């Protein structure tokens, strides 16, 4: 069976179509370099058309949350009407928040049939984002820049369509476009210069990343072509005569960076995800007259019978703690799975020096709840 033919469309025509047809525009940015992957001219045109902009910081699993929040604050200051969402399309993290943000805006404007344009540089993950949002392979995705050749309308819900577009870029130096993933690194003649720039940028922030990945001790030494040769020797990229294949080494470094193996930050995915509310007063208020607060199972069965909690619909999962009597109660409310809720409770307790001695789970209406009870550890 033949695949669906995609019509190649000029960039200007794509931009005009987005400006005319779409109610919301998702600007997909690389969270490691949001400024470098912005297209301010296009942003200005969209604002002039009074279109809603949602900045999507993709690959957010590679960046510490405090840095993501700084980016978010800066973008909100520049464009107060915009929304900023952190996403890892690869790991399907944050996509529910993005879906909710789209629906919320369309609902606020009473738009029944919503059209959402998706724009960004090649290789920032537009097609991967669509696949993550829809839960199916709706768009062609991959590491290679420029896989999307023309416009593609993709159904998100019964009443919302997404417009996937080829990468729209501003004129930049070739090295910079390679580093952004906007040019296919395997096709350029000299990948050494962008590879050196990548290493220099990472060396300035996290030199351990280079040592950890390539087993090369760079320390305070300046990053030059000799650094690539040293890495090439470690990778055993040798030509006849024992010379290092520096071109192959450079392309490997660029690929490792684009795929996230070589990164500015040491980030574990488990530390990233949907932001959670931390105020559990709406739950704990139902425990003030409850006599068995040291029993997590008793707390859960008691809360399961509270009508207010059974009817409640939370927009974000809730995770927090409160001292009730002589005990510290840790609550996860609204997680997708019990396993996730239990892990959140245990991780929270560990971070906050709480020794749990009782944990239980249950359900309040549609909301999964996990309760841990313990005591705060006293440092001697």
Short mmCIF file of C-alpha atoms in Angstrom, two decimals:
data_model
loop_
_atom_site.label_atom_id
_atom_site.label_comp_id
_atom_site.label_asym_id
_atom_site.label_seq_id
_atom_site.Cartn_x
_atom_site.Cartn_y
_atom_site.Cartn_z
CA UNK A 1 0.00 0.00 0.00
CA UNK A 2 1.37 3.38 -0.96
CA UNK A 3 1.95 6.00 1.72
CA UNK A 4 -0.02 9.22 1.64
CA UNK A 5 1.52 11.67 -0.80
CA UNK A 6 2.55 14.90 0.85
CA UNK A 7 2.50 18.03 -1.24
CA UNK A 8 5.60 20.17 -0.88
CA UNK A 9 4.60 23.71 0.00
CA UNK A 10 6.73 26.90 -0.10
CA UNK A 11 7.60 28.38 3.30
CA UNK A 12 5.74 31.66 2.69
CA UNK A 13 2.60 29.76 1.78
CA UNK A 14 2.88 27.68 4.97
CA UNK A 15 3.28 30.79 7.11
CA UNK A 16 0.30 32.46 5.41
CA UNK A 17 -1.81 29.34 5.96
CA UNK A 18 -0.93 29.26 9.66
CA UNK A 19 -1.73 32.95 10.04
CA UNK A 20 -5.06 32.64 8.25
CA UNK A 21 -6.35 29.23 9.31
CA UNK A 22 -5.00 28.42 12.77
CA UNK A 23 -6.46 29.54 16.09
CA UNK A 24 -3.43 28.50 18.14
CA UNK A 25 0.25 28.25 17.21
CA UNK A 26 2.61 25.89 19.00
CA UNK A 27 6.18 27.18 18.83
CA UNK A 28 8.30 24.09 19.42
CA UNK A 29 11.71 25.00 20.86
CA UNK A 30 14.70 22.95 21.95
CA UNK A 31 14.68 23.31 25.74
CA UNK A 32 18.48 23.17 25.78
CA UNK A 33 18.64 26.27 23.59
CA UNK A 34 15.27 28.05 23.45
CA UNK A 35 16.72 31.36 22.27
CA UNK A 36 18.68 29.73 19.46
CA UNK A 37 15.59 27.95 18.14
CA UNK A 38 13.20 30.89 18.26
CA UNK A 39 11.99 32.63 15.11
CA UNK A 40 11.20 36.13 16.33
CA UNK A 41 10.05 37.42 12.95
CA UNK A 42 7.42 34.72 12.76
CA UNK A 43 6.45 35.28 16.39
CA UNK A 44 5.90 38.96 15.64
CA UNK A 45 3.68 38.17 12.65
CA UNK A 46 1.60 35.78 14.73
CA UNK A 47 1.15 38.31 17.54
CA UNK A 48 0.14 40.96 15.01
CA UNK A 49 -2.60 38.57 13.84
CA UNK A 50 -3.70 38.25 17.48
CA UNK A 51 -3.15 34.49 17.50
CA UNK A 52 -2.59 32.51 20.69
CA UNK A 53 1.04 31.36 21.09
CA UNK A 54 2.00 28.33 23.17
CA UNK A 55 5.75 27.90 23.56
CA UNK A 56 6.57 24.19 23.80
CA UNK A 57 9.99 23.54 25.32
CA UNK A 58 10.65 20.07 23.97
CA UNK A 59 13.49 17.81 25.22
CA UNK A 60 12.84 19.30 28.66
CA UNK A 61 13.99 16.05 30.25
CA UNK A 62 17.55 17.18 29.40
CA UNK A 63 17.33 20.44 31.38
CA UNK A 64 17.03 21.05 35.16
CA UNK A 65 13.61 22.29 36.22
CA UNK A 66 14.97 25.51 37.75
CA UNK A 67 16.50 26.52 34.41
CA UNK A 68 13.27 25.65 32.59
CA UNK A 69 11.40 27.92 34.99
CA UNK A 70 13.80 30.77 34.25
CA UNK A 71 13.12 30.37 30.52
CA UNK A 72 9.40 30.28 31.22
CA UNK A 73 9.50 33.47 33.25
CA UNK A 74 11.49 35.27 30.56
CA UNK A 75 9.08 34.25 27.80
CA UNK A 76 6.05 35.19 29.86
CA UNK A 77 7.59 38.61 30.55
CA UNK A 78 8.14 39.14 26.82
CA UNK A 79 4.70 37.89 25.83
CA UNK A 80 2.29 37.88 28.82
CA UNK A 81 -0.55 36.43 26.73
CA UNK A 82 1.47 33.34 25.82
CA UNK A 83 1.57 29.96 27.53
CA UNK A 84 4.77 27.99 28.18
CA UNK A 85 4.72 24.19 28.51
CA UNK A 86 7.60 21.79 29.23
CA UNK A 87 7.50 18.58 27.21
CA UNK A 88 9.58 15.51 26.47
CA UNK A 89 7.96 14.10 23.33
CA UNK A 90 10.43 11.22 23.31
CA UNK A 91 9.29 10.05 26.74
CA UNK A 92 5.70 11.32 26.39
CA UNK A 93 6.05 13.63 29.36
CA UNK A 94 4.07 16.85 29.64
CA UNK A 95 1.86 16.14 26.63
CA UNK A 96 -1.31 15.98 28.72
CA UNK A 97 -0.53 19.45 30.07
CA UNK A 98 -0.13 20.66 26.50
CA UNK A 99 -3.39 19.08 25.36
CA UNK A 100 -5.17 20.68 28.29
CA UNK A 101 -3.65 24.10 27.48
CA UNK A 102 -4.89 23.85 23.89
CA UNK A 103 -8.38 22.80 24.96
CA UNK A 104 -8.54 25.46 27.66
CA UNK A 105 -7.81 28.26 25.20
CA UNK A 106 -10.22 26.99 22.54
CA UNK A 107 -12.93 26.65 25.17
CA UNK A 108 -12.27 30.16 26.52
CA UNK A 109 -12.74 31.57 23.02
CA UNK A 110 -15.80 29.37 22.32
CA UNK A 111 -14.04 27.83 19.32
CA UNK A 112 -15.87 24.65 18.37
CA UNK A 113 -13.61 23.41 15.56
CA UNK A 114 -10.04 24.22 16.59
CA UNK A 115 -7.03 24.36 14.28
CA UNK A 116 -3.55 24.30 15.77
CA UNK A 117 -0.42 25.15 13.79
CA UNK A 118 2.91 23.64 14.82
CA UNK A 119 6.07 25.49 13.85
CA UNK A 120 9.74 25.36 14.73
CA UNK A 121 13.20 24.64 13.44
CA UNK A 122 13.93 21.29 11.80
CA UNK A 123 14.71 18.58 14.36
CA UNK A 124 13.26 20.32 17.42
CA UNK A 125 10.75 17.47 17.54
CA UNK A 126 7.57 18.79 15.92
CA UNK A 127 6.55 15.48 14.37
CA UNK A 128 7.54 13.53 17.49
CA UNK A 129 5.38 15.93 19.49
CA UNK A 130 2.40 15.25 17.24
CA UNK A 131 2.88 11.50 17.60
CA UNK A 132 3.11 11.89 21.36
CA UNK A 133 -0.01 14.08 21.50
CA UNK A 134 -2.11 11.79 19.33
CA UNK A 135 -0.75 8.54 20.75
CA UNK A 136 -0.07 7.17 17.28
CA UNK A 137 2.43 7.57 14.47
CA UNK A 138 0.62 10.39 12.68
CA UNK A 139 3.69 12.25 11.44
CA UNK A 140 7.09 11.25 10.11
CA UNK A 141 9.72 11.72 12.80
CA UNK A 142 13.38 10.99 13.35
CA UNK A 143 16.76 12.50 14.11
CA UNK A 144 17.36 13.48 10.48
CA UNK A 145 16.49 17.12 9.87
CA UNK A 146 13.85 17.91 7.28
CA UNK A 147 11.78 14.71 7.31
CA UNK A 148 8.54 16.68 7.10
CA UNK A 149 8.39 17.82 3.47
CA UNK A 150 5.04 19.59 3.36
CA UNK A 151 1.98 20.49 5.36
CA UNK A 152 0.08 17.67 7.06
CA UNK A 153 -3.25 17.98 8.86
CA UNK A 154 -3.50 15.51 11.74
CA UNK A 155 -6.56 14.82 13.86
CA UNK A 156 -5.96 15.35 17.59
CA UNK A 157 -9.56 15.00 18.77
CA UNK A 158 -12.96 15.00 17.13
CA UNK A 159 -12.93 18.81 17.07
CA UNK A 160 -9.22 19.70 16.98
CA UNK A 161 -6.80 19.36 14.06
CA UNK A 162 -3.04 19.88 14.09
CA UNK A 163 -1.07 21.33 11.17
CA UNK A 164 2.42 19.84 10.97
CA UNK A 165 4.84 21.93 8.91
CA UNK A 166 8.40 21.67 7.60
CA UNK A 167 11.03 23.46 9.66
CA UNK A 168 10.92 27.22 9.26
CA UNK A 169 14.30 28.78 10.01
CA UNK A 170 15.89 32.20 10.02
CA UNK A 171 19.19 32.72 8.16
CA UNK A 172 22.10 31.62 10.34
CA UNK A 173 25.67 30.44 9.96
CA UNK A 174 26.05 26.84 8.80
CA UNK A 175 27.81 25.79 12.03
CA UNK A 176 24.94 27.12 14.11
CA UNK A 177 22.31 25.37 11.98
CA UNK A 178 24.19 22.07 12.34
CA UNK A 179 24.33 22.52 16.13
CA UNK A 180 20.59 23.21 16.18
CA UNK A 181 19.92 20.09 14.13
CA UNK A 182 18.49 22.21 11.33
CA UNK A 183 21.05 20.93 8.81
CA UNK A 184 21.93 17.30 8.26
CA UNK A 185 25.35 16.97 9.84
CA UNK A 186 26.26 13.90 7.78
CA UNK A 187 25.93 15.95 4.59
CA UNK A 188 28.18 18.93 5.37
CA UNK A 189 31.78 18.83 4.24
CA UNK A 190 33.40 20.02 7.47
CA UNK A 191 31.66 18.91 10.68
CA UNK A 192 34.74 19.66 12.79
CA UNK A 193 33.94 23.33 13.49
CA UNK A 194 30.40 22.72 14.87
CA UNK A 195 31.66 19.71 16.87
CA UNK A 196 34.34 21.88 18.50
CA UNK A 197 31.73 24.55 19.31
CA UNK A 198 29.46 21.94 20.90
CA UNK A 199 32.30 20.65 23.07
CA UNK A 200 33.29 24.19 24.08
CA UNK A 201 29.74 25.02 25.11
CA UNK A 202 29.40 21.86 27.19
CA UNK A 203 32.91 22.23 28.63
CA UNK A 204 31.97 25.68 29.94
CA UNK A 205 28.97 24.30 31.85
CA UNK A 206 29.56 20.61 32.49
CA UNK A 207 33.01 19.33 31.58
CA UNK A 208 32.31 16.07 33.41
CA UNK A 209 29.83 15.21 30.64
CA UNK A 210 32.67 14.94 28.12
CA UNK A 211 34.79 12.85 30.46
CA UNK A 212 31.88 10.57 31.35
CA UNK A 213 30.83 9.88 27.75
CA UNK A 214 34.19 9.69 26.00
CA UNK A 215 36.56 8.86 28.88
CA UNK A 216 38.68 11.89 28.00
CA UNK A 217 39.91 14.13 30.82
CA UNK A 218 39.56 17.69 29.49
CA UNK A 219 39.82 19.56 32.82
CA UNK A 220 41.03 23.13 32.20
CA UNK A 221 42.52 22.44 28.77
CA UNK A 222 41.04 24.50 25.92
CA UNK A 223 38.85 22.60 23.48
CA UNK A 224 40.57 22.41 20.11
CA UNK A 225 40.81 19.95 17.22
CA UNK A 226 43.31 17.97 19.29
CA UNK A 227 40.48 17.25 21.73
CA UNK A 228 38.55 15.63 18.89
CA UNK A 229 41.60 13.54 18.01
CA UNK A 230 41.86 12.35 21.60
CA UNK A 231 38.17 11.42 21.60
CA UNK A 232 38.63 9.67 18.23
CA UNK A 233 41.41 7.53 19.69
CA UNK A 234 39.18 6.53 22.61
CA UNK A 235 36.44 5.62 20.13
CA UNK A 236 39.00 3.72 18.03
CA UNK A 237 38.13 5.78 14.95
CA UNK A 238 41.47 5.17 13.24
CA UNK A 239 42.38 5.24 9.59
CA UNK A 240 45.16 3.32 7.93
CA UNK A 241 48.45 4.38 9.42
CA UNK A 242 46.91 5.03 12.83
CA UNK A 243 45.64 8.55 12.11
CA UNK A 244 42.38 9.54 13.77
CA UNK A 245 39.38 9.89 11.46
CA UNK A 246 38.51 13.36 12.73
CA UNK A 247 35.52 13.78 10.40
CA UNK A 248 33.86 10.63 11.71
CA UNK A 249 34.67 11.70 15.27
CA UNK A 250 33.11 15.13 14.73
CA UNK A 251 29.93 13.64 13.29
CA UNK A 252 29.64 11.26 16.24
CA UNK A 253 29.95 14.18 18.69
CA UNK A 254 27.24 16.13 16.85
CA UNK A 255 24.96 13.08 16.78
CA UNK A 256 25.53 12.40 20.49
CA UNK A 257 24.60 15.99 21.26
CA UNK A 258 21.46 16.00 19.10
CA UNK A 259 20.29 12.70 20.61
CA UNK A 260 20.90 13.94 24.16
CA UNK A 261 23.72 11.60 25.14
CA UNK A 262 26.13 14.55 25.33
CA UNK A 263 24.35 17.16 27.40
CA UNK A 264 24.96 20.44 29.20
CA UNK A 265 23.36 19.13 32.37
CA UNK A 266 23.26 16.00 34.49
CA UNK A 267 19.54 15.33 34.59
CA UNK A 268 17.63 12.18 35.46
CA UNK A 269 14.26 11.77 33.80
CA UNK A 270 12.59 10.75 37.04
CA UNK A 271 13.25 14.26 38.33
CA UNK A 272 11.30 15.75 35.46
CA UNK A 273 7.63 15.70 34.73
CA UNK A 274 4.36 17.43 35.32
CA UNK A 275 4.47 20.11 37.98
CA UNK A 276 2.42 19.19 41.04
CA UNK A 277 0.42 21.21 43.49
CA UNK A 278 1.82 20.94 47.02
CA UNK A 279 -1.11 22.20 49.08
CA UNK A 280 -2.97 19.26 50.63
CA UNK A 281 -5.09 21.31 53.05
CA UNK A 282 -8.23 20.36 51.10
CA UNK A 283 -7.49 16.73 52.05
CA UNK A 284 -6.06 17.11 55.54
CA UNK A 285 -9.01 19.19 56.76
CA UNK A 286 -11.01 15.96 56.74
CA UNK A 287 -8.58 14.37 59.22
CA UNK A 288 -8.80 16.89 62.06
CA UNK A 289 -11.31 14.80 64.00
CA UNK A 290 -10.06 11.44 62.71
CA UNK A 291 -8.60 9.43 65.62
CA UNK A 292 -6.43 6.99 63.63
CA UNK A 293 -4.01 9.29 61.79
CA UNK A 294 -1.09 6.92 62.40
CA UNK A 295 -2.72 4.28 60.19
CA UNK A 296 -2.42 4.99 56.44
CA UNK A 297 -5.04 2.35 55.57
CA UNK A 298 -7.48 3.92 58.02
CA UNK A 299 -6.87 7.36 56.52
CA UNK A 300 -7.45 6.11 52.98
CA UNK A 301 -10.70 4.31 53.80
CA UNK A 302 -11.89 7.41 55.67
CA UNK A 303 -11.09 9.75 52.75
CA UNK A 304 -12.72 7.39 50.24
CA UNK A 305 -16.01 8.11 51.98
CA UNK A 306 -15.73 11.91 51.76
CA UNK A 307 -18.19 13.14 49.11
CA UNK A 308 -16.24 16.35 48.46
CA UNK A 309 -13.14 14.36 47.45
CA UNK A 310 -15.15 11.83 45.48
CA UNK A 311 -16.61 14.61 43.31
CA UNK A 312 -13.35 16.52 42.96
CA UNK A 313 -11.57 16.84 39.60
CA UNK A 314 -7.95 17.96 39.93
CA UNK A 315 -6.17 19.65 37.01
CA UNK A 316 -2.74 18.70 38.34
CA UNK A 317 -1.62 15.85 40.58
CA UNK A 318 -1.14 16.90 44.19
CA UNK A 319 1.81 15.91 46.36
CA UNK A 320 2.52 17.29 49.81
CA UNK A 321 2.71 16.68 53.54
CA UNK A 322 1.17 17.96 56.74
CA UNK A 323 1.72 17.35 60.42
CA UNK A 324 -1.44 15.91 61.95
CA UNK A 325 -1.11 15.29 65.66
CA UNK A 326 2.16 13.48 66.28
CA UNK A 327 2.37 12.10 62.73
CA UNK A 328 3.43 13.48 59.37
CA UNK A 329 0.98 12.59 56.61
CA UNK A 330 2.27 12.51 53.02
CA UNK A 331 -0.38 12.43 50.29
CA UNK A 332 -0.28 11.82 46.54
CA UNK A 333 -3.63 12.63 44.93
CA UNK A 334 -4.56 12.34 41.26
CA UNK A 335 -1.61 10.40 39.82
CA UNK A 336 -2.26 8.23 36.76
CA UNK A 337 -1.18 5.00 38.47
CA UNK A 338 -0.82 3.72 42.01
CA UNK A 339 2.82 2.83 41.37
CA UNK A 340 3.53 6.41 40.36
CA UNK A 341 1.73 7.71 43.45
CA UNK A 342 3.62 5.39 45.78
CA UNK A 343 6.96 6.37 44.23
CA UNK A 344 6.13 10.06 44.59
CA UNK A 345 5.23 9.59 48.25
CA UNK A 346 8.40 7.62 48.98
CA UNK A 347 10.64 10.08 47.09
CA UNK A 348 8.96 13.04 48.80
CA UNK A 349 9.46 11.46 52.23
CA UNK A 350 13.11 10.75 51.50
CA UNK A 351 13.77 14.32 50.32
CA UNK A 352 12.09 15.79 53.39
CA UNK A 353 13.63 13.48 56.03
CA UNK A 354 10.38 11.68 56.82
CA UNK A 355 10.57 8.05 57.96
CA UNK A 356 7.42 6.32 56.73
CA UNK A 357 6.03 3.47 58.78
CA UNK A 358 2.66 3.05 57.06
CA UNK A 359 1.62 3.40 53.39
CA UNK A 360 -1.71 2.62 51.74
CA UNK A 361 -3.62 3.36 48.54
CA UNK A 362 -7.21 3.84 47.45
CA UNK A 363 -9.53 5.84 45.22
CA UNK A 364 -11.63 8.94 45.82
CA UNK A 365 -14.04 9.01 42.92
CA UNK A 366 -11.77 8.97 39.87
CA UNK A 367 -8.71 10.14 41.78
CA UNK A 368 -6.09 7.67 42.91
CA UNK A 369 -4.76 8.45 46.35
CA UNK A 370 -1.66 7.16 48.12
CA UNK A 371 -1.07 8.04 51.76
CA UNK A 372 2.11 7.62 53.73
CA UNK A 373 2.35 8.19 57.47
CA UNK A 374 5.59 8.67 59.34
CA UNK A 375 7.65 10.87 61.57
CA UNK A 376 10.19 13.52 60.78
CA UNK A 377 13.76 12.38 61.21
CA UNK A 378 15.72 14.33 63.79
CA UNK A 379 19.34 14.95 62.82
CA UNK A 380 21.60 14.34 65.77
#
